[in-house]
Amino acid sequence: MQTHHDKTARRRMRLSGGTELAYVTAGDTSNPGLLLLHGYASSSSTFRDVIPALSRVAYVVAPDLPGYGESDPLPAPSFAALSNAITELLRHLEIGQRFIYLHDWGAPVGLRIAMQSPELVSGLIIQNANAHRSGFAPQWEATFAYWSDPTPENKARATTFLTFEGTRDQYTRDVPAEVVAKVKGEPWVEDWRVLNLPGRMEMQRTLLADYGNYVAQFDAIGAYFKQRQPPALMVWGRHDAFFDIAETLSWMQDLPRMEVHILDGGHFLLETHAEPALNLMMDFIKRTQERLAQLP
């Protein structure tokens, strides 16, 4: 792989299926890869405050998942299809060893990539990402009902979050006012604009239904954690209205050596706690690389 120093750059790639994927790269290609996977309604802009510094210790790849940000939606969206699109990007960029940042909707994408090539995973960074039944907060009940009985009525009840208020809630619901006050600008306005582009709302309904297929993989995911024990760092916003704090214990049981930091933020932790999270990530990547370098 060629080595060059790469300032932060926005790029586009045409996927084999014909749609375009937007992504950000930053850093030196001789460094380990760091795949940053954002959550629902957002885009790679989630990582705007951490990419410049992270690019000093890793070659950062931050895609807009298909149908988010500036990326086209896929003709048949599913988490498996999103994962295949990102795998195609990693191949295109010749990314071998990689750290994977998992957040929210990015977890089903990133864990599928990790389990397909476990030998390439240098480490996992877990930020408000669900991989156990313990993670589901009470407002998932309508979604459970929809998964078990996908009637039009249940679909409507499960997708009431597809509103401007529901989009803002991703950032503010159950988060203390003084923490919300630290969010710069109104990132949910851009999220809502993208959600209203052609095909995006239907894509969200399709992905919500498909998340049930991800939940069905939880046992296999748990087996992967227990068997492979990838190095892991957790930075978790404790005021998450969507993923229960009990989820952090489930991750700890699967990954008993994982380093865990519970911060006073919400579901979108980096909006308010980019600096402390960044320091923890930089330290984790550097230490893990040093340890890997010492292995025979």
PDB file of N, CA, C and O in Angstrom, residues 84-152:
ATOM      1  N   ASN A  84     -21.950  -4.384   3.366  1.00  0.00           N
ATOM      2  CA  ASN A  84     -21.259  -4.737   2.112  1.00  0.00           C
ATOM      3  C   ASN A  84     -20.712  -3.497   1.415  1.00  0.00           C
ATOM      4  O   ASN A  84     -19.620  -3.525   0.844  1.00  0.00           O
ATOM      5  N   ALA A  85     -21.479  -2.403   1.457  1.00  0.00           N
ATOM      6  CA  ALA A  85     -21.024  -1.148   0.836  1.00  0.00           C
ATOM      7  C   ALA A  85     -19.759  -0.638   1.519  1.00  0.00           C
ATOM      8  O   ALA A  85     -18.800  -0.218   0.854  1.00  0.00           O
ATOM      9  N   ILE A  86     -19.730  -0.687   2.859  1.00  0.00           N
ATOM     10  CA  ILE A  86     -18.565  -0.192   3.592  1.00  0.00           C
ATOM     11  C   ILE A  86     -17.372  -1.141   3.403  1.00  0.00           C
ATOM     12  O   ILE A  86     -16.222  -0.699   3.311  1.00  0.00           O
ATOM     13  N   THR A  87     -17.645  -2.443   3.309  1.00  0.00           N
ATOM     14  CA  THR A  87     -16.571  -3.407   3.023  1.00  0.00           C
ATOM     15  C   THR A  87     -15.942  -3.108   1.664  1.00  0.00           C
ATOM     16  O   THR A  87     -14.714  -3.175   1.499  1.00  0.00           O
ATOM     17  N   GLU A  88     -16.784  -2.755   0.696  1.00  0.00           N
ATOM     18  CA  GLU A  88     -16.279  -2.392  -0.636  1.00  0.00           C
ATOM     19  C   GLU A  88     -15.374  -1.153  -0.548  1.00  0.00           C
ATOM     20  O   GLU A  88     -14.321  -1.093  -1.203  1.00  0.00           O
ATOM     21  N   LEU A  89     -15.779  -0.192   0.276  1.00  0.00           N
ATOM     22  CA  LEU A  89     -14.959   1.009   0.481  1.00  0.00           C
ATOM     23  C   LEU A  89     -13.605   0.643   1.101  1.00  0.00           C
ATOM     24  O   LEU A  89     -12.560   1.127   0.658  1.00  0.00           O
ATOM     25  N   LEU A  90     -13.619  -0.217   2.121  1.00  0.00           N
ATOM     26  CA  LEU A  90     -12.364  -0.610   2.784  1.00  0.00           C
ATOM     27  C   LEU A  90     -11.424  -1.308   1.806  1.00  0.00           C
ATOM     28  O   LEU A  90     -10.210  -1.099   1.830  1.00  0.00           O
ATOM     29  N   ARG A  91     -12.003  -2.136   0.930  1.00  0.00           N
ATOM     30  CA  ARG A  91     -11.176  -2.816  -0.087  1.00  0.00           C
ATOM     31  C   ARG A  91     -10.592  -1.795  -1.061  1.00  0.00           C
ATOM     32  O   ARG A  91      -9.420  -1.864  -1.414  1.00  0.00           O
ATOM     33  N   HIS A  92     -11.433  -0.868  -1.486  1.00  0.00           N
ATOM     34  CA  HIS A  92     -11.011   0.183  -2.429  1.00  0.00           C
ATOM     35  C   HIS A  92      -9.840   0.986  -1.853  1.00  0.00           C
ATOM     36  O   HIS A  92      -8.901   1.332  -2.573  1.00  0.00           O
ATOM     37  N   LEU A  93      -9.892   1.258  -0.546  1.00  0.00           N
ATOM     38  CA  LEU A  93      -8.844   2.048   0.109  1.00  0.00           C
ATOM     39  C   LEU A  93      -7.679   1.183   0.609  1.00  0.00           C
ATOM     40  O   LEU A  93      -6.734   1.703   1.195  1.00  0.00           O
ATOM     41  N   GLU A  94      -7.790  -0.135   0.381  1.00  0.00           N
ATOM     42  CA  GLU A  94      -6.746  -1.082   0.814  1.00  0.00           C
ATOM     43  C   GLU A  94      -6.484  -1.000   2.313  1.00  0.00           C
ATOM     44  O   GLU A  94      -5.335  -0.994   2.772  1.00  0.00           O
ATOM     45  N   ILE A  95      -7.575  -0.936   3.083  1.00  0.00           N
ATOM     46  CA  ILE A  95      -7.456  -0.890   4.547  1.00  0.00           C
ATOM     47  C   ILE A  95      -7.330  -2.322   5.067  1.00  0.00           C
ATOM     48  O   ILE A  95      -8.246  -3.128   4.885  1.00  0.00           O
ATOM     49  N   GLY A  96      -6.192  -2.615   5.707  1.00  0.00           N
ATOM     50  CA  GLY A  96      -6.008  -3.937   6.319  1.00  0.00           C
ATOM     51  C   GLY A  96      -6.439  -3.892   7.774  1.00  0.00           C
ATOM     52  O   GLY A  96      -7.622  -3.855   8.084  1.00  0.00           O
ATOM     53  N   GLN A  97      -5.445  -3.873   8.681  1.00  0.00           N
ATOM     54  CA  GLN A  97      -5.760  -3.789  10.114  1.00  0.00           C
ATOM     55  C   GLN A  97      -6.580  -2.531  10.377  1.00  0.00           C
ATOM     56  O   GLN A  97      -6.265  -1.467   9.856  1.00  0.00           O
ATOM     57  N   ARG A  98      -7.626  -2.697  11.178  1.00  0.00           N
ATOM     58  CA  ARG A  98      -8.483  -1.535  11.436  1.00  0.00           C
ATOM     59  C   ARG A  98      -9.077  -1.569  12.842  1.00  0.00           C
ATOM     60  O   ARG A  98      -9.407  -2.619  13.384  1.00  0.00           O
ATOM     61  N   PHE A  99      -9.171  -0.373  13.414  1.00  0.00           N
ATOM     62  CA  PHE A  99     -10.018  -0.145  14.581  1.00  0.00           C
ATOM     63  C   PHE A  99     -11.406   0.215  14.045  1.00  0.00           C
ATOM     64  O   PHE A  99     -11.519   0.872  13.008  1.00  0.00           O
ATOM     65  N   ILE A 100     -12.453  -0.200  14.756  1.00  0.00           N
ATOM     66  CA  ILE A 100     -13.816   0.083  14.299  1.00  0.00           C
ATOM     67  C   ILE A 100     -14.585   0.780  15.422  1.00  0.00           C
ATOM     68  O   ILE A 100     -14.676   0.255  16.544  1.00  0.00           O
ATOM     69  N   TYR A 101     -15.097   1.960  15.098  1.00  0.00           N
ATOM     70  CA  TYR A 101     -15.905   2.745  16.051  1.00  0.00           C
ATOM     71  C   TYR A 101     -17.368   2.417  15.787  1.00  0.00           C
ATOM     72  O   TYR A 101     -17.870   2.601  14.673  1.00  0.00           O
ATOM     73  N   LEU A 102     -18.033   1.928  16.816  1.00  0.00           N
ATOM     74  CA  LEU A 102     -19.429   1.497  16.701  1.00  0.00           C
ATOM     75  C   LEU A 102     -20.332   2.470  17.446  1.00  0.00           C
ATOM     76  O   LEU A 102     -20.158   2.688  18.647  1.00  0.00           O
ATOM     77  N   HIS A 103     -21.288   3.043  16.741  1.00  0.00           N
ATOM     78  CA  HIS A 103     -22.290   3.889  17.396  1.00  0.00           C
ATOM     79  C   HIS A 103     -23.650   3.596  16.792  1.00  0.00           C
ATOM     80  O   HIS A 103     -23.822   3.662  15.575  1.00  0.00           O
ATOM     81  N   ASP A 104     -24.624   3.256  17.636  1.00  0.00           N
ATOM     82  CA  ASP A 104     -26.025   3.161  17.219  1.00  0.00           C
ATOM     83  C   ASP A 104     -26.188   2.289  15.965  1.00  0.00           C
ATOM     84  O   ASP A 104     -25.784   1.129  15.949  1.00  0.00           O
ATOM     85  N   TRP A 105     -26.756   2.831  14.898  1.00  0.00           N
ATOM     86  CA  TRP A 105     -26.968   2.090  13.643  1.00  0.00           C
ATOM     87  C   TRP A 105     -25.651   1.586  13.063  1.00  0.00           C
ATOM     88  O   TRP A 105     -25.624   0.650  12.272  1.00  0.00           O
ATOM     89  N   GLY A 106     -24.535   2.221  13.423  1.00  0.00           N
ATOM     90  CA  GLY A 106     -23.236   1.765  12.928  1.00  0.00           C
ATOM     91  C   GLY A 106     -22.819   0.417  13.507  1.00  0.00           C
ATOM     92  O   GLY A 106     -21.965  -0.256  12.925  1.00  0.00           O
ATOM     93  N   ALA A 107     -23.420   0.006  14.634  1.00  0.00           N
ATOM     94  CA  ALA A 107     -23.032  -1.264  15.270  1.00  0.00           C
ATOM     95  C   ALA A 107     -23.341  -2.477  14.393  1.00  0.00           C
ATOM     96  O   ALA A 107     -22.461  -3.316  14.186  1.00  0.00           O
ATOM     97  N   PRO A 108     -24.578  -2.615  13.856  1.00  0.00           N
ATOM     98  CA  PRO A 108     -24.816  -3.769  12.992  1.00  0.00           C
ATOM     99  C   PRO A 108     -23.919  -3.786  11.754  1.00  0.00           C
ATOM    100  O   PRO A 108     -23.551  -4.852  11.270  1.00  0.00           O
ATOM    101  N   VAL A 109     -23.556  -2.602  11.269  1.00  0.00           N
ATOM    102  CA  VAL A 109     -22.669  -2.509  10.105  1.00  0.00           C
ATOM    103  C   VAL A 109     -21.255  -2.934  10.501  1.00  0.00           C
ATOM    104  O   VAL A 109     -20.638  -3.812   9.878  1.00  0.00           O
ATOM    105  N   GLY A 110     -20.731  -2.331  11.571  1.00  0.00           N
ATOM    106  CA  GLY A 110     -19.351  -2.570  11.976  1.00  0.00           C
ATOM    107  C   GLY A 110     -19.109  -3.960  12.525  1.00  0.00           C
ATOM    108  O   GLY A 110     -18.050  -4.556  12.287  1.00  0.00           O
ATOM    109  N   LEU A 111     -20.087  -4.509  13.264  1.00  0.00           N
ATOM    110  CA  LEU A 111     -19.887  -5.848  13.826  1.00  0.00           C
ATOM    111  C   LEU A 111     -19.913  -6.915  12.741  1.00  0.00           C
ATOM    112  O   LEU A 111     -19.192  -7.910  12.816  1.00  0.00           O
ATOM    113  N   ARG A 112     -20.716  -6.689  11.715  1.00  0.00           N
ATOM    114  CA  ARG A 112     -20.718  -7.630  10.586  1.00  0.00           C
ATOM    115  C   ARG A 112     -19.343  -7.619   9.896  1.00  0.00           C
ATOM    116  O   ARG A 112     -18.796  -8.672   9.564  1.00  0.00           O
ATOM    117  N   ILE A 113     -18.789  -6.420   9.703  1.00  0.00           N
ATOM    118  CA  ILE A 113     -17.454  -6.294   9.096  1.00  0.00           C
ATOM    119  C   ILE A 113     -16.412  -6.968   9.991  1.00  0.00           C
ATOM    120  O   ILE A 113     -15.536  -7.691   9.504  1.00  0.00           O
ATOM    121  N   ALA A 114     -16.508  -6.747  11.296  1.00  0.00           N
ATOM    122  CA  ALA A 114     -15.549  -7.334  12.240  1.00  0.00           C
ATOM    123  C   ALA A 114     -15.613  -8.863  12.204  1.00  0.00           C
ATOM    124  O   ALA A 114     -14.573  -9.537  12.177  1.00  0.00           O
ATOM    125  N   MET A 115     -16.823  -9.417  12.193  1.00  0.00           N
ATOM    126  CA  MET A 115     -16.983 -10.873  12.253  1.00  0.00           C
ATOM    127  C   MET A 115     -16.608 -11.543  10.935  1.00  0.00           C
ATOM    128  O   MET A 115     -16.234 -12.716  10.924  1.00  0.00           O
ATOM    129  N   GLN A 116     -16.674 -10.799   9.831  1.00  0.00           N
ATOM    130  CA  GLN A 116     -16.278 -11.373   8.543  1.00  0.00           C
ATOM    131  C   GLN A 116     -14.757 -11.482   8.428  1.00  0.00           C
ATOM    132  O   GLN A 116     -14.253 -12.360   7.739  1.00  0.00           O
ATOM    133  N   SER A 117     -14.022 -10.559   9.078  1.00  0.00           N
ATOM    134  CA  SER A 117     -12.544 -10.581   9.042  1.00  0.00           C
ATOM    135  C   SER A 117     -11.999 -10.302  10.434  1.00  0.00           C
ATOM    136  O   SER A 117     -11.355  -9.284  10.673  1.00  0.00           O
ATOM    137  N   PRO A 118     -12.237 -11.226  11.384  1.00  0.00           N
ATOM    138  CA  PRO A 118     -11.846 -10.941  12.775  1.00  0.00           C
ATOM    139  C   PRO A 118     -10.344 -10.724  12.938  1.00  0.00           C
ATOM    140  O   PRO A 118      -9.911  -9.981  13.818  1.00  0.00           O
ATOM    141  N   GLU A 119      -9.548 -11.336  12.050  1.00  0.00           N
ATOM    142  CA  GLU A 119      -8.092 -11.212  12.166  1.00  0.00           C
ATOM    143  C   GLU A 119      -7.608  -9.805  11.825  1.00  0.00           C
ATOM    144  O   GLU A 119      -6.479  -9.430  12.160  1.00  0.00           O
ATOM    145  N   LEU A 120      -8.462  -8.995  11.174  1.00  0.00           N
ATOM    146  CA  LEU A 120      -8.077  -7.629  10.794  1.00  0.00           C
ATOM    147  C   LEU A 120      -8.497  -6.582  11.832  1.00  0.00           C
ATOM    148  O   LEU A 120      -8.217  -5.399  11.676  1.00  0.00           O
ATOM    149  N   VAL A 121      -9.183  -7.016  12.888  1.00  0.00           N
ATOM    150  CA  VAL A 121      -9.697  -6.062  13.888  1.00  0.00           C
ATOM    151  C   VAL A 121      -8.622  -5.783  14.934  1.00  0.00           C
ATOM    152  O   VAL A 121      -8.275  -6.653  15.735  1.00  0.00           O
ATOM    153  N   SER A 122      -8.079  -4.566  14.920  1.00  0.00           N
ATOM    154  CA  SER A 122      -7.100  -4.166  15.936  1.00  0.00           C
ATOM    155  C   SER A 122      -7.785  -3.844  17.253  1.00  0.00           C
ATOM    156  O   SER A 122      -7.205  -4.013  18.324  1.00  0.00           O
ATOM    157  N   GLY A 123      -9.005  -3.333  17.174  1.00  0.00           N
ATOM    158  CA  GLY A 123      -9.739  -2.992  18.383  1.00  0.00           C
ATOM    159  C   GLY A 123     -11.100  -2.409  18.049  1.00  0.00           C
ATOM    160  O   GLY A 123     -11.356  -2.001  16.913  1.00  0.00           O
ATOM    161  N   LEU A 124     -11.973  -2.383  19.051  1.00  0.00           N
ATOM    162  CA  LEU A 124     -13.312  -1.815  18.914  1.00  0.00           C
ATOM    163  C   LEU A 124     -13.444  -0.623  19.855  1.00  0.00           C
ATOM    164  O   LEU A 124     -12.957  -0.661  20.993  1.00  0.00           O
ATOM    165  N   ILE A 125     -14.099   0.429  19.368  1.00  0.00           N
ATOM    166  CA  ILE A 125     -14.459   1.574  20.216  1.00  0.00           C
ATOM    167  C   ILE A 125     -15.986   1.616  20.232  1.00  0.00           C
ATOM    168  O   ILE A 125     -16.619   1.738  19.176  1.00  0.00           O
ATOM    169  N   ILE A 126     -16.551   1.484  21.421  1.00  0.00           N
ATOM    170  CA  ILE A 126     -18.003   1.310  21.561  1.00  0.00           C
ATOM    171  C   ILE A 126     -18.594   2.555  22.184  1.00  0.00           C
ATOM    172  O   ILE A 126     -18.249   2.920  23.318  1.00  0.00           O
ATOM    173  N   GLN A 127     -19.464   3.228  21.450  1.00  0.00           N
ATOM    174  CA  GLN A 127     -20.087   4.451  21.963  1.00  0.00           C
ATOM    175  C   GLN A 127     -21.597   4.368  21.756  1.00  0.00           C
ATOM    176  O   GLN A 127     -22.111   4.526  20.665  1.00  0.00           O
ATOM    177  N   ASN A 128     -22.316   4.071  22.827  1.00  0.00           N
ATOM    178  CA  ASN A 128     -23.787   3.988  22.757  1.00  0.00           C
ATOM    179  C   ASN A 128     -24.197   3.148  21.557  1.00  0.00           C
ATOM    180  O   ASN A 128     -24.884   3.608  20.650  1.00  0.00           O
ATOM    181  N   ALA A 129     -23.719   1.907  21.598  1.00  0.00           N
ATOM    182  CA  ALA A 129     -24.001   0.934  20.539  1.00  0.00           C
ATOM    183  C   ALA A 129     -24.578  -0.313  21.193  1.00  0.00           C
ATOM    184  O   ALA A 129     -24.027  -0.809  22.179  1.00  0.00           O
ATOM    185  N   ASN A 130     -25.648  -0.822  20.636  1.00  0.00           N
ATOM    186  CA  ASN A 130     -26.371  -1.929  21.254  1.00  0.00           C
ATOM    187  C   ASN A 130     -26.024  -3.259  20.596  1.00  0.00           C
ATOM    188  O   ASN A 130     -26.034  -3.369  19.382  1.00  0.00           O
ATOM    189  N   ALA A 131     -25.712  -4.271  21.426  1.00  0.00           N
ATOM    190  CA  ALA A 131     -25.469  -5.613  20.893  1.00  0.00           C
ATOM    191  C   ALA A 131     -26.024  -6.695  21.827  1.00  0.00           C
ATOM    192  O   ALA A 131     -25.632  -7.852  21.745  1.00  0.00           O
ATOM    193  N   HIS A 132     -26.946  -6.304  22.728  1.00  0.00           N
ATOM    194  CA  HIS A 132     -27.535  -7.232  23.694  1.00  0.00           C
ATOM    195  C   HIS A 132     -28.985  -6.792  23.962  1.00  0.00           C
ATOM    196  O   HIS A 132     -29.303  -5.614  23.842  1.00  0.00           O
ATOM    197  N   ARG A 133     -29.792  -7.728  24.405  1.00  0.00           N
ATOM    198  CA  ARG A 133     -31.194  -7.370  24.708  1.00  0.00           C
ATOM    199  C   ARG A 133     -31.294  -6.377  25.864  1.00  0.00           C
ATOM    200  O   ARG A 133     -32.274  -5.637  25.967  1.00  0.00           O
ATOM    201  N   SER A 134     -30.276  -6.357  26.715  1.00  0.00           N
ATOM    202  CA  SER A 134     -30.300  -5.446  27.870  1.00  0.00           C
ATOM    203  C   SER A 134     -30.288  -3.983  27.437  1.00  0.00           C
ATOM    204  O   SER A 134     -30.603  -3.101  28.229  1.00  0.00           O
ATOM    205  N   GLY A 135     -29.915  -3.714  26.180  1.00  0.00           N
ATOM    206  CA  GLY A 135     -29.789  -2.336  25.728  1.00  0.00           C
ATOM    207  C   GLY A 135     -31.089  -1.640  25.399  1.00  0.00           C
ATOM    208  O   GLY A 135     -31.117  -0.414  25.257  1.00  0.00           O
ATOM    209  N   PHE A 136     -32.157  -2.399  25.255  1.00  0.00           N
ATOM    210  CA  PHE A 136     -33.394  -1.779  24.763  1.00  0.00           C
ATOM    211  C   PHE A 136     -34.129  -1.031  25.872  1.00  0.00           C
ATOM    212  O   PHE A 136     -34.611  -1.634  26.829  1.00  0.00           O
ATOM    213  N   ALA A 137     -34.202   0.295  25.721  1.00  0.00           N
ATOM    214  CA  ALA A 137     -34.969   1.123  26.653  1.00  0.00           C
ATOM    215  C   ALA A 137     -36.475   0.913  26.379  1.00  0.00           C
ATOM    216  O   ALA A 137     -36.856   0.369  25.340  1.00  0.00           O
ATOM    217  N   PRO A 138     -37.354   1.368  27.310  1.00  0.00           N
ATOM    218  CA  PRO A 138     -38.791   1.097  27.182  1.00  0.00           C
ATOM    219  C   PRO A 138     -39.404   1.512  25.846  1.00  0.00           C
ATOM    220  O   PRO A 138     -40.340   0.861  25.368  1.00  0.00           O
ATOM    221  N   GLN A 139     -38.885   2.593  25.203  1.00  0.00           N
ATOM    222  CA  GLN A 139     -39.573   3.028  23.981  1.00  0.00           C
ATOM    223  C   GLN A 139     -39.381   2.096  22.788  1.00  0.00           C
ATOM    224  O   GLN A 139     -39.884   2.370  21.714  1.00  0.00           O
ATOM    225  N   TRP A 140     -38.672   0.999  22.985  1.00  0.00           N
ATOM    226  CA  TRP A 140     -38.572  -0.002  21.910  1.00  0.00           C
ATOM    227  C   TRP A 140     -39.790  -0.929  21.869  1.00  0.00           C
ATOM    228  O   TRP A 140     -39.900  -1.762  20.964  1.00  0.00           O
ATOM    229  N   GLU A 141     -40.687  -0.802  22.842  1.00  0.00           N
ATOM    230  CA  GLU A 141     -41.798  -1.770  22.902  1.00  0.00           C
ATOM    231  C   GLU A 141     -42.643  -1.769  21.642  1.00  0.00           C
ATOM    232  O   GLU A 141     -43.039  -2.826  21.144  1.00  0.00           O
ATOM    233  N   ALA A 142     -42.893  -0.575  21.071  1.00  0.00           N
ATOM    234  CA  ALA A 142     -43.670  -0.498  19.825  1.00  0.00           C
ATOM    235  C   ALA A 142     -42.932  -1.198  18.684  1.00  0.00           C
ATOM    236  O   ALA A 142     -43.556  -1.836  17.823  1.00  0.00           O
ATOM    237  N   THR A 143     -41.594  -1.109  18.705  1.00  0.00           N
ATOM    238  CA  THR A 143     -40.793  -1.772  17.667  1.00  0.00           C
ATOM    239  C   THR A 143     -40.842  -3.287  17.833  1.00  0.00           C
ATOM    240  O   THR A 143     -40.977  -4.027  16.846  1.00  0.00           O
ATOM    241  N   PHE A 144     -40.764  -3.769  19.076  1.00  0.00           N
ATOM    242  CA  PHE A 144     -40.883  -5.222  19.317  1.00  0.00           C
ATOM    243  C   PHE A 144     -42.216  -5.735  18.790  1.00  0.00           C
ATOM    244  O   PHE A 144     -42.285  -6.810  18.179  1.00  0.00           O
ATOM    245  N   ALA A 145     -43.275  -4.960  19.046  1.00  0.00           N
ATOM    246  CA  ALA A 145     -44.609  -5.363  18.579  1.00  0.00           C
ATOM    247  C   ALA A 145     -44.646  -5.429  17.049  1.00  0.00           C
ATOM    248  O   ALA A 145     -45.228  -6.351  16.463  1.00  0.00           O
ATOM    249  N   TYR A 146     -43.986  -4.461  16.421  1.00  0.00           N
ATOM    250  CA  TYR A 146     -43.924  -4.419  14.957  1.00  0.00           C
ATOM    251  C   TYR A 146     -43.156  -5.621  14.404  1.00  0.00           C
ATOM    252  O   TYR A 146     -43.569  -6.258  13.434  1.00  0.00           O
ATOM    253  N   TRP A 147     -42.025  -5.963  15.050  1.00  0.00           N
ATOM    254  CA  TRP A 147     -41.246  -7.111  14.575  1.00  0.00           C
ATOM    255  C   TRP A 147     -42.037  -8.408  14.671  1.00  0.00           C
ATOM    256  O   TRP A 147     -41.958  -9.253  13.782  1.00  0.00           O
ATOM    257  N   SER A 148     -42.793  -8.568  15.774  1.00  0.00           N
ATOM    258  CA  SER A 148     -43.513  -9.837  15.947  1.00  0.00           C
ATOM    259  C   SER A 148     -44.802  -9.881  15.136  1.00  0.00           C
ATOM    260  O   SER A 148     -45.279 -10.949  14.781  1.00  0.00           O
ATOM    261  N   ASP A 149     -45.343  -8.703  14.799  1.00  0.00           N
ATOM    262  CA  ASP A 149     -46.606  -8.651  14.044  1.00  0.00           C
ATOM    263  C   ASP A 149     -46.586  -7.410  13.150  1.00  0.00           C
ATOM    264  O   ASP A 149     -47.103  -6.352  13.520  1.00  0.00           O
ATOM    265  N   PRO A 150     -45.974  -7.530  11.942  1.00  0.00           N
ATOM    266  CA  PRO A 150     -45.729  -6.342  11.111  1.00  0.00           C
ATOM    267  C   PRO A 150     -46.972  -5.832  10.362  1.00  0.00           C
ATOM    268  O   PRO A 150     -46.989  -5.743   9.136  1.00  0.00           O
ATOM    269  N   THR A 151     -48.000  -5.465  11.122  1.00  0.00           N
ATOM    270  CA  THR A 151     -49.200  -4.884  10.508  1.00  0.00           C
ATOM    271  C   THR A 151     -48.930  -3.413  10.190  1.00  0.00           C
ATOM    272  O   THR A 151     -48.034  -2.796  10.772  1.00  0.00           O
ATOM    273  N   PRO A 152     -49.714  -2.816   9.279  1.00  0.00           N
ATOM    274  CA  PRO A 152     -49.566  -1.373   9.016  1.00  0.00           C
ATOM    275  C   PRO A 152     -49.717  -0.529  10.286  1.00  0.00           C
ATOM    276  O   PRO A 152     -49.002   0.467  10.452  1.00  0.00           O
TER     277      PRO A 152
END
